[in-house]
Short mmCIF file of C-alpha atoms in Angstrom, two decimals:
data_model
loop_
_atom_site.label_atom_id
_atom_site.label_comp_id
_atom_site.label_asym_id
_atom_site.label_seq_id
_atom_site.Cartn_x
_atom_site.Cartn_y
_atom_site.Cartn_z
CA MET A 1 0.00 0.00 0.00
CA SER A 2 1.35 3.39 -0.98
CA PRO A 3 2.20 6.01 1.71
CA LYS A 4 -0.40 8.30 0.22
CA ARG A 5 -3.17 5.73 0.66
CA LYS A 6 -2.01 4.94 4.19
CA MET A 7 -2.21 8.61 5.07
CA PHE A 8 -5.73 8.82 3.61
CA ILE A 9 -6.95 5.87 5.70
CA ARG A 10 -5.31 7.32 8.79
CA MET A 11 -7.02 10.68 8.28
CA VAL A 12 -10.43 9.04 7.84
CA LEU A 13 -10.06 6.86 10.95
CA SER A 14 -8.74 9.80 12.99
CA SER A 15 -11.67 11.97 11.93
CA ILE A 16 -14.14 9.26 12.95
CA MET A 17 -12.47 8.63 16.30
CA ARG A 18 -12.41 12.33 17.19
CA ARG A 19 -16.16 12.58 16.66
CA ARG A 20 -17.19 9.20 18.02
CA SER A 21 -20.54 10.32 19.42
CA ARG A 22 -21.82 11.86 16.19
CA VAL A 23 -20.38 9.12 14.01
CA LEU A 24 -21.91 6.48 16.29
CA ILE A 25 -25.33 8.05 15.84
CA ALA A 26 -24.94 7.98 12.06
CA MET A 27 -23.65 4.41 12.17
CA LEU A 28 -26.59 3.40 14.37
CA ALA A 29 -29.01 4.97 11.90
CA VAL A 30 -27.43 3.01 9.07
CA ALA A 31 -27.46 -0.22 11.11
CA ILE A 32 -31.14 0.16 12.06
CA GLY A 33 -32.06 0.91 8.48
CA ALA A 34 -29.99 -2.02 7.20
CA THR A 35 -31.61 -4.30 9.78
CA THR A 36 -35.07 -3.34 8.60
CA LEU A 37 -34.05 -3.57 4.95
CA ALA A 38 -32.48 -7.03 5.33
CA SER A 39 -35.37 -8.45 7.34
CA LEU A 40 -38.01 -7.18 4.93
CA ALA A 41 -36.03 -8.43 1.93
CA MET A 42 -35.64 -11.91 3.40
CA ILE A 43 -39.31 -12.07 4.35
CA SER A 44 -40.48 -10.78 0.95
CA ILE A 45 -38.36 -13.40 -0.84
CA ASP A 46 -38.89 -16.49 1.31
CA VAL A 47 -42.32 -16.07 2.90
CA PRO A 48 -44.31 -15.46 -0.33
CA ARG A 49 -42.76 -18.60 -1.81
CA GLN A 50 -43.80 -20.59 1.24
CA MET A 51 -47.22 -18.96 1.28
CA ALA A 52 -47.70 -19.85 -2.38
CA ARG A 53 -47.26 -23.54 -1.52
CA GLU A 54 -49.42 -23.09 1.57
CA MET A 55 -52.26 -21.56 -0.44
CA ARG A 56 -52.01 -24.41 -2.91
CA ASN A 57 -53.07 -26.72 -0.08
CA TYR A 58 -56.54 -25.18 -0.27
CA GLY A 59 -57.27 -26.78 -3.64
CA ALA A 60 -56.06 -27.42 -7.16
CA ASN A 61 -55.48 -24.57 -9.58
CA VAL A 62 -55.09 -26.55 -12.83
CA VAL A 63 -57.71 -28.94 -14.22
CA VAL A 64 -57.02 -31.57 -16.89
CA LEU A 65 -59.98 -32.90 -18.93
CA PRO A 66 -60.31 -35.34 -21.85
CA GLU A 67 -60.33 -33.61 -25.23
CA GLY A 68 -62.85 -34.26 -27.97
CA GLU A 69 -65.41 -37.05 -27.59
CA GLN A 70 -63.42 -38.97 -25.01
CA GLU A 71 -64.98 -39.26 -21.58
CA ALA A 72 -61.85 -40.31 -19.69
CA PHE A 73 -58.15 -41.03 -20.10
CA ASP A 74 -55.59 -43.51 -18.78
CA PRO A 75 -54.20 -42.83 -15.26
CA ALA A 76 -50.69 -43.42 -16.68
CA LEU A 77 -51.09 -40.18 -18.59
CA LEU A 78 -51.42 -38.27 -15.32
CA THR A 79 -48.05 -39.68 -14.24
CA GLU A 80 -46.49 -38.35 -17.46
CA ILE A 81 -48.08 -34.94 -16.93
CA SER A 82 -46.83 -34.73 -13.34
CA ALA A 83 -43.29 -35.56 -14.51
CA GLU A 84 -43.40 -32.62 -16.94
CA VAL A 85 -44.15 -30.09 -14.17
CA PRO A 86 -41.01 -28.91 -12.27
CA SER A 87 -40.86 -30.76 -8.97
CA ASP A 88 -40.13 -27.58 -7.00
CA VAL A 89 -43.51 -26.06 -7.95
CA LEU A 90 -45.71 -29.18 -8.09
CA VAL A 91 -47.58 -29.48 -4.79
CA GLY A 92 -49.71 -32.47 -5.79
CA ALA A 93 -51.72 -34.17 -8.52
CA VAL A 94 -54.68 -36.51 -8.38
CA GLY A 95 -56.89 -38.26 -10.93
CA LEU A 96 -60.62 -38.58 -10.25
CA GLU A 97 -63.30 -40.76 -11.84
CA TYR A 98 -66.94 -39.91 -11.23
CA GLU A 99 -69.91 -42.28 -11.54
CA PRO A 100 -73.55 -41.85 -10.49
CA ILE A 101 -74.70 -44.29 -7.80
CA THR A 102 -77.66 -44.78 -5.51
CA ILE A 103 -77.72 -45.29 -1.76
CA ASN A 104 -81.10 -46.35 -0.36
CA ASP A 105 -82.59 -45.30 -3.74
CA LEU A 106 -81.17 -41.78 -3.34
CA PRO A 107 -78.87 -40.48 -6.12
CA TYR A 108 -75.28 -39.57 -5.27
CA VAL A 109 -71.85 -39.61 -6.89
CA ALA A 110 -69.01 -42.07 -6.31
CA VAL A 111 -65.44 -40.90 -6.84
CA GLY A 112 -62.62 -43.34 -7.52
CA THR A 113 -59.14 -41.98 -6.86
CA ASP A 114 -55.77 -42.43 -5.23
CA LEU A 115 -56.87 -41.52 -1.72
CA ALA A 116 -53.34 -40.76 -0.52
CA ALA A 117 -52.87 -38.26 -3.37
CA ALA A 118 -56.29 -36.72 -2.69
CA ARG A 119 -55.40 -36.27 0.96
CA GLU A 120 -52.07 -34.65 0.06
CA LEU A 121 -53.80 -32.25 -2.32
CA ASN A 122 -56.51 -31.32 0.22
CA PRO A 123 -54.90 -31.47 3.68
CA TYR A 124 -57.36 -28.98 5.16
CA TRP A 125 -60.50 -30.98 4.40
CA TYR A 126 -62.29 -31.64 7.67
CA VAL A 127 -62.77 -35.38 8.18
CA ASP A 128 -64.64 -36.78 11.17
CA GLY A 129 -62.84 -40.08 11.59
CA GLU A 130 -59.99 -41.19 9.34
CA TRP A 131 -59.17 -41.27 5.68
CA PRO A 132 -59.55 -44.78 4.18
CA SER A 133 -56.36 -46.77 4.64
CA GLU A 134 -57.29 -50.15 3.13
CA GLY A 135 -59.67 -51.78 0.66
CA GLY A 136 -63.34 -51.90 1.51
CA GLU A 137 -63.31 -48.50 3.25
CA ALA A 138 -64.90 -45.28 2.06
CA LEU A 139 -64.98 -41.59 2.87
CA ILE A 140 -68.51 -40.23 2.61
CA GLY A 141 -69.80 -36.67 2.48
CA LEU A 142 -71.73 -35.14 5.36
CA GLU A 143 -74.85 -34.83 3.21
CA ILE A 144 -74.88 -38.59 2.62
CA ALA A 145 -74.21 -39.36 6.27
CA ARG A 146 -77.19 -37.27 7.35
CA ALA A 147 -79.55 -38.58 4.68
CA THR A 148 -78.75 -42.25 5.38
CA ASP A 149 -78.25 -41.85 9.14
CA VAL A 150 -74.86 -43.58 9.18
CA GLY A 151 -71.56 -42.74 10.80
CA VAL A 152 -67.98 -43.83 11.20
CA GLY A 153 -67.68 -47.63 11.42
CA ASP A 154 -71.07 -48.36 9.83
CA LYS A 155 -71.58 -50.41 6.69
CA LEU A 156 -72.97 -48.78 3.55
CA THR A 157 -74.15 -50.44 0.34
CA LEU A 158 -73.48 -48.58 -2.91
CA THR A 159 -75.52 -49.45 -5.97
CA GLN A 160 -74.80 -48.71 -9.61
CA LEU A 161 -77.16 -49.28 -12.53
CA MET A 162 -75.51 -51.16 -15.41
CA ASP A 163 -75.87 -49.59 -18.85
CA ALA A 164 -77.31 -51.49 -21.84
CA SER A 165 -73.99 -52.66 -23.25
CA GLU A 166 -72.81 -53.92 -19.88
CA LYS A 167 -76.15 -55.69 -19.37
CA ALA A 168 -75.93 -57.37 -22.76
CA ALA A 169 -72.35 -58.45 -22.17
CA ALA A 170 -73.27 -59.86 -18.76
CA ASP A 171 -76.21 -61.80 -20.23
CA LEU A 172 -74.03 -63.24 -22.98
CA GLN A 173 -71.43 -64.27 -20.43
CA LYS A 174 -74.13 -65.94 -18.33
CA VAL A 175 -75.52 -67.88 -21.27
CA ALA A 176 -72.01 -68.92 -22.32
CA GLU A 177 -71.35 -70.25 -18.83
CA GLU A 178 -74.61 -72.20 -18.84
CA VAL A 179 -73.91 -73.68 -22.28
CA SER A 180 -70.48 -74.81 -21.15
CA GLN A 181 -72.02 -76.51 -18.13
CA GLY A 182 -74.41 -78.79 -20.02
CA PRO A 183 -76.04 -79.68 -23.36
CA THR A 184 -78.86 -77.61 -24.75
CA ASN A 185 -81.83 -78.70 -26.85
CA MET A 186 -82.18 -77.93 -30.50
CA GLU A 187 -83.79 -74.60 -29.81
CA GLY A 188 -80.97 -73.41 -27.56
CA ALA A 189 -82.75 -73.92 -24.21
CA ALA A 190 -80.74 -75.32 -21.33
CA PRO A 191 -82.23 -78.23 -19.37
CA GLY A 192 -84.92 -76.96 -17.04
CA GLN A 193 -84.98 -73.53 -18.69
CA PRO A 194 -88.48 -72.13 -19.47
CA THR A 195 -89.37 -71.92 -23.17
CA ASN A 196 -92.21 -70.41 -25.16
CA GLU A 197 -94.61 -72.26 -27.46
CA GLY A 198 -92.01 -72.33 -30.23
CA GLY A 199 -89.38 -73.81 -27.91
CA LYS A 200 -87.37 -70.57 -27.58
CA PRO A 201 -85.71 -69.94 -24.19
CA ILE A 202 -87.40 -67.25 -22.12
CA ALA A 203 -84.68 -66.48 -19.59
CA PRO A 204 -81.71 -68.17 -17.92
CA ALA A 205 -82.75 -70.90 -15.56
CA ASP A 206 -81.50 -69.10 -12.45
CA LYS A 207 -83.44 -65.90 -13.12
CA ASN A 208 -86.92 -64.94 -12.19
CA VAL A 209 -89.07 -63.14 -14.67
CA GLY A 210 -89.25 -60.15 -12.33
CA ASP A 211 -85.49 -59.79 -12.42
CA ALA A 212 -85.57 -58.82 -16.08
CA ALA A 213 -87.47 -55.59 -15.37
CA PRO A 214 -85.54 -52.30 -15.25
CA GLY A 215 -84.05 -51.89 -11.82
CA GLY A 216 -84.18 -55.65 -11.19
CA GLY A 217 -81.32 -57.42 -9.49
CA ALA A 218 -79.69 -58.39 -12.81
CA ASP A 219 -79.25 -54.73 -13.82
CA LEU A 220 -77.45 -53.58 -10.69
CA ARG A 221 -74.00 -53.81 -9.16
CA GLU A 222 -73.56 -53.48 -5.44
CA LEU A 223 -70.56 -52.81 -3.22
CA THR A 224 -70.66 -52.80 0.56
CA VAL A 225 -68.05 -50.62 2.25
CA THR A 226 -67.13 -49.58 5.77
CA ILE A 227 -67.29 -45.86 6.52
CA SER A 228 -63.89 -44.75 7.81
CA GLY A 229 -64.63 -41.03 7.87
CA VAL A 230 -67.25 -38.36 7.18
CA LEU A 231 -66.13 -35.43 5.02
CA GLU A 232 -67.37 -31.87 5.50
CA THR A 233 -66.24 -29.13 3.11
CA GLY A 234 -69.39 -27.06 2.68
CA GLY A 235 -69.20 -27.74 -1.08
CA SER A 236 -70.28 -30.38 -3.56
CA GLU A 237 -67.89 -32.90 -1.97
CA ASP A 238 -70.42 -33.36 0.84
CA GLY A 239 -72.52 -35.40 -1.62
CA PHE A 240 -69.70 -37.67 -2.81
CA VAL A 241 -68.45 -41.09 -1.76
CA TYR A 242 -64.67 -41.40 -2.11
CA LEU A 243 -63.37 -44.88 -2.87
CA ALA A 244 -59.96 -46.35 -3.59
CA ALA A 245 -59.41 -47.05 -7.29
CA SER A 246 -59.57 -50.83 -6.73
CA ASP A 247 -62.94 -50.62 -4.93
CA PHE A 248 -64.25 -48.27 -7.58
CA SER A 249 -63.28 -50.74 -10.31
CA GLU A 250 -65.11 -53.49 -8.42
CA LEU A 251 -68.21 -51.31 -8.30
CA THR A 252 -68.12 -50.30 -11.97
CA GLY A 253 -66.85 -53.61 -13.34
CA ARG A 254 -64.02 -52.07 -15.38
CA GLU A 255 -60.52 -50.67 -15.04
CA HIS A 256 -60.09 -47.37 -13.26
CA ARG A 257 -59.95 -44.34 -15.59
CA VAL A 258 -59.53 -40.62 -15.01
CA THR A 259 -62.53 -38.39 -15.69
CA VAL A 260 -60.79 -35.26 -14.49
CA ALA A 261 -57.32 -34.63 -13.08
CA GLU A 262 -56.46 -31.86 -10.65
CA LEU A 263 -52.99 -30.36 -10.20
CA SER A 264 -51.80 -27.90 -7.60
CA ILE A 265 -48.88 -25.78 -8.85
CA ALA A 266 -47.18 -23.18 -6.67
CA ALA A 267 -46.07 -20.70 -9.31
CA LYS A 268 -46.98 -17.29 -10.66
CA GLU A 269 -50.02 -16.88 -12.87
CA ASP A 270 -48.01 -16.56 -16.09
CA ALA A 271 -45.95 -19.65 -15.27
CA ILE A 272 -49.10 -21.68 -14.56
CA ASP A 273 -50.62 -20.60 -17.89
CA SER A 274 -47.42 -21.63 -19.67
CA ILE A 275 -47.39 -25.05 -17.99
CA ALA A 276 -51.04 -25.63 -18.93
CA ARG A 277 -50.38 -24.73 -22.58
CA THR A 278 -47.36 -27.03 -22.68
CA ILE A 279 -49.35 -29.97 -21.29
CA SER A 280 -52.16 -29.44 -23.80
CA ALA A 281 -49.69 -29.17 -26.70
CA ASP A 282 -47.74 -32.29 -25.71
CA HIS A 283 -50.87 -34.41 -25.19
CA PRO A 284 -53.59 -33.72 -27.80
CA GLU A 285 -55.97 -36.20 -26.14
CA ILE A 286 -56.35 -33.95 -23.09
CA LYS A 287 -56.75 -30.27 -22.32
CA ALA A 288 -55.21 -28.53 -19.30
CA ALA A 289 -56.69 -25.26 -18.10
CA PRO A 290 -55.86 -23.08 -15.08
CA VAL A 291 -58.63 -22.26 -12.63
CA ALA A 292 -58.48 -18.54 -13.36
CA ARG A 293 -60.13 -17.41 -10.16
CA LEU A 294 -57.66 -19.27 -7.96
CA THR A 295 -54.49 -18.45 -9.88
CA HIS A 296 -55.45 -14.77 -10.15
CA SER A 297 -56.36 -14.44 -6.46
CA ASP A 298 -53.14 -16.18 -5.36
CA SER A 299 -51.11 -13.86 -7.54
CA ASN A 300 -52.92 -10.79 -6.19
CA VAL A 301 -52.30 -11.75 -2.57
CA LEU A 302 -48.58 -12.30 -3.13
CA ASP A 303 -48.24 -9.15 -5.23
CA MET A 304 -49.90 -7.07 -2.51
CA LEU A 305 -47.54 -8.54 0.10
CA ARG A 306 -44.49 -7.72 -2.03
CA SER A 307 -45.81 -4.21 -2.74
CA LEU A 308 -46.23 -3.59 0.98
CA MET A 309 -42.65 -4.71 1.60
CA ALA A 310 -41.37 -2.49 -1.20
CA ILE A 311 -43.16 0.61 0.15
CA ILE A 312 -41.79 0.04 3.65
CA THR A 313 -38.30 -0.48 2.21
CA VAL A 314 -38.41 2.82 0.34
CA ILE A 315 -39.51 4.62 3.50
CA VAL A 316 -36.68 3.02 5.47
CA LEU A 317 -34.10 4.02 2.86
CA ALA A 318 -35.36 7.60 2.94
CA LEU A 319 -35.02 7.67 6.73
CA ILE A 320 -31.46 6.34 6.49
CA MET A 321 -30.54 9.11 4.07
CA ILE A 322 -32.05 11.77 6.30
CA GLY A 323 -30.25 10.47 9.39
CA VAL A 324 -26.84 10.15 7.72
CA SER A 325 -27.18 13.46 5.89
CA THR A 326 -28.07 15.30 9.10
CA THR A 327 -25.12 13.81 10.95
CA MET A 328 -22.66 14.54 8.16
CA MET A 329 -23.99 18.09 7.92
CA ALA A 330 -23.22 18.58 11.61
CA VAL A 331 -19.73 17.15 11.09
CA VAL A 332 -19.06 19.58 8.23
CA THR A 333 -20.26 22.48 10.38
CA GLU A 334 -17.90 21.43 13.18
CA ARG A 335 -14.97 21.13 10.78
CA ARG A 336 -15.46 24.40 8.89
CA ASN A 337 -12.31 25.92 10.34
CA GLU A 338 -10.30 22.78 9.63
CA ILE A 339 -11.60 22.68 6.05
CA GLY A 340 -10.85 26.40 5.58
CA LEU A 341 -7.32 25.94 6.89
CA ARG A 342 -6.65 23.00 4.56
CA LYS A 343 -7.93 24.95 1.59
CA ALA A 344 -5.84 27.96 2.60
CA LEU A 345 -2.77 25.70 2.64
CA GLY A 346 -3.56 24.59 -0.89
CA ALA A 347 -5.49 21.34 -0.37
CA PRO A 348 -7.56 20.56 -3.50
CA ASN A 349 -11.29 20.01 -3.31
CA ARG A 350 -10.76 16.41 -4.43
CA SER A 351 -8.89 15.52 -1.22
CA ILE A 352 -11.61 17.07 0.95
CA VAL A 353 -14.36 15.27 -0.98
CA GLY A 354 -12.42 12.01 -0.79
CA GLU A 355 -12.04 12.24 2.98
CA PHE A 356 -15.75 12.87 3.62
CA LEU A 357 -16.86 10.19 1.17
CA GLY A 358 -14.36 7.77 2.75
CA GLU A 359 -16.02 8.37 6.10
CA ALA A 360 -19.44 7.79 4.52
CA VAL A 361 -18.30 4.51 2.95
CA LEU A 362 -16.87 3.28 6.24
CA LEU A 363 -20.09 4.23 8.04
CA GLY A 364 -22.14 2.37 5.44
CA LEU A 365 -19.88 -0.69 5.53
CA ILE A 366 -19.90 -1.12 9.31
CA GLY A 367 -23.57 -0.21 9.67
CA GLY A 368 -24.51 -2.48 6.76
CA LEU A 369 -22.63 -5.49 8.17
CA VAL A 370 -24.20 -5.08 11.61
CA GLY A 371 -27.63 -4.47 10.10
CA ALA A 372 -27.46 -7.46 7.76
CA VAL A 373 -26.67 -9.82 10.65
CA CYS A 374 -29.37 -8.32 12.87
CA GLY A 375 -31.79 -8.27 9.93
CA TYR A 376 -31.65 -12.05 9.57
CA GLY A 377 -32.47 -12.45 13.26
CA LEU A 378 -35.32 -9.94 13.01
CA ALA A 379 -36.67 -11.72 9.92
CA GLN A 380 -36.81 -14.98 11.87
CA VAL A 381 -38.65 -13.34 14.77
CA ILE A 382 -41.21 -11.62 12.51
CA SER A 383 -41.75 -14.69 10.35
CA LEU A 384 -42.26 -17.02 13.32
CA ASN A 385 -44.64 -14.68 15.15
CA VAL A 386 -46.62 -13.38 12.16
CA PHE A 387 -46.42 -16.06 9.46
CA HIS A 388 -45.61 -19.04 11.74
CA ARG A 389 -42.71 -20.24 9.60
CA THR A 390 -38.95 -19.75 9.44
CA VAL A 391 -36.99 -18.03 6.69
CA GLN A 392 -33.82 -19.25 5.04
CA PHE A 393 -30.62 -17.24 5.11
CA GLN A 394 -30.22 -15.44 1.78
CA PRO A 395 -26.57 -14.65 0.96
CA ILE A 396 -27.62 -12.38 -1.88
CA VAL A 397 -29.75 -10.32 0.53
CA PHE A 398 -26.84 -10.07 2.97
CA THR A 399 -24.51 -8.79 0.24
CA ALA A 400 -27.12 -6.46 -1.24
CA THR A 401 -27.87 -4.96 2.19
CA VAL A 402 -24.21 -4.04 2.75
CA LEU A 403 -23.86 -2.56 -0.75
CA VAL A 404 -27.10 -0.57 -0.46
CA SER A 405 -26.03 0.74 2.96
CA ILE A 406 -22.75 2.00 1.49
CA LEU A 407 -24.57 3.54 -1.48
CA ILE A 408 -27.18 5.28 0.69
CA SER A 409 -24.53 6.62 3.07
CA THR A 410 -22.54 7.97 0.15
CA LEU A 411 -25.54 9.61 -1.48
CA ALA A 412 -26.62 11.09 1.85
CA SER A 413 -23.17 12.70 2.21
CA LEU A 414 -23.24 14.49 -1.15
CA ILE A 415 -25.03 17.59 0.10
CA PRO A 416 -22.77 18.01 3.19
CA VAL A 417 -19.72 17.42 0.98
CA ARG A 418 -20.95 20.09 -1.38
CA ARG A 419 -21.14 22.52 1.53
CA ALA A 420 -17.62 21.50 2.61
CA ILE A 421 -16.00 22.39 -0.68
CA ASP A 422 -17.91 25.69 -0.77
CA VAL A 423 -16.23 26.85 2.45
CA ASP A 424 -14.41 30.16 1.92
CA PRO A 425 -11.07 30.14 3.83
CA ALA A 426 -11.08 33.93 4.19
CA LEU A 427 -14.44 33.95 5.92
CA VAL A 428 -13.93 31.03 8.31
CA LEU A 429 -10.39 32.10 9.27
CA ARG A 430 -11.14 35.78 9.62
CA GLY A 431 -11.49 35.68 13.37
CA GLU A 432 -8.64 33.25 13.98
#
């Protein structure tokens, strides 16, 4: 280090030490401002991201439906879709299959799904009892529980009406089984089976004529389940019966499909729109669409929180500038004679400006370092008490806080420095 630079550092440190009380006040102002700035910055970066995931727990914000004339799609497709969404923003995904059923001749809706995924996607659903954990259990809505007067631990029989194609296929299967069990007569009637006058079979031997009427036993499928929990959401879910995919397949008589898929994505509105368009473009057989009301409201809440933080930050920075500027102005006033003497001895304005700005930089550096450390602690206290979560240490915020503190201290010193170089040696030394 050159002698000239050593002398400069010595002059700056000596000036600060001689005016410790005033400099300490300025340094304290910078430290308090830096503390507030660092804490708000860490909260505004980390808490909104956590809150975005938290808000996603209140329901899905992207819906995937079959495209065209299809009524459902393969569950394997949902796995592919989930893999395409970045893991750091995907909160959960679940495929749902809906079918109308009756319970005690009252119409309701059965939902077949991965119950673990549904629980992960909707952790704040109120369930009296437990979510189903094994086959043969069901989660029923409060509306169904009240209408059928059942509760947790009771048995419930679900009934589904077979459509015409299923009925025909079942009848053909029944006849084929009967034919394989024994010979038939020339007219196709099994032994003991009723026939008409022409010898044609009327119905399978094990059926009653009454069973062939609509709503008869041959047209219905039944599944008896144990109620593990009663769901109350205040919405349409209160009229649903949630079954595991395997139980749902047993009720419907076919493989589980997905009627609608729901995804919860913790990202900004534009990013969610982009993900939905990408999914639809990559898979023409489906269409993904954001739930506009949810994505827009989430974005508004987070934007308002960030705007509040930004306004407070600006106010804090203004207060730092006022505090430092006032202190430096008082220092210049105290040192008018010293400045006049230096100028009278031929000191250039550049050396005077350099000394004052050096003091400002040192104030900003020390105050910024202290404030950045304290700011992280303050951010933890605020976050735990207000948002009930911790914040992560952000190195970029720490660095930015120190740099901003130095910049603000320097800018705040410009006006006092301007007054220092305007000092007239003849006037200030006239009475000396």
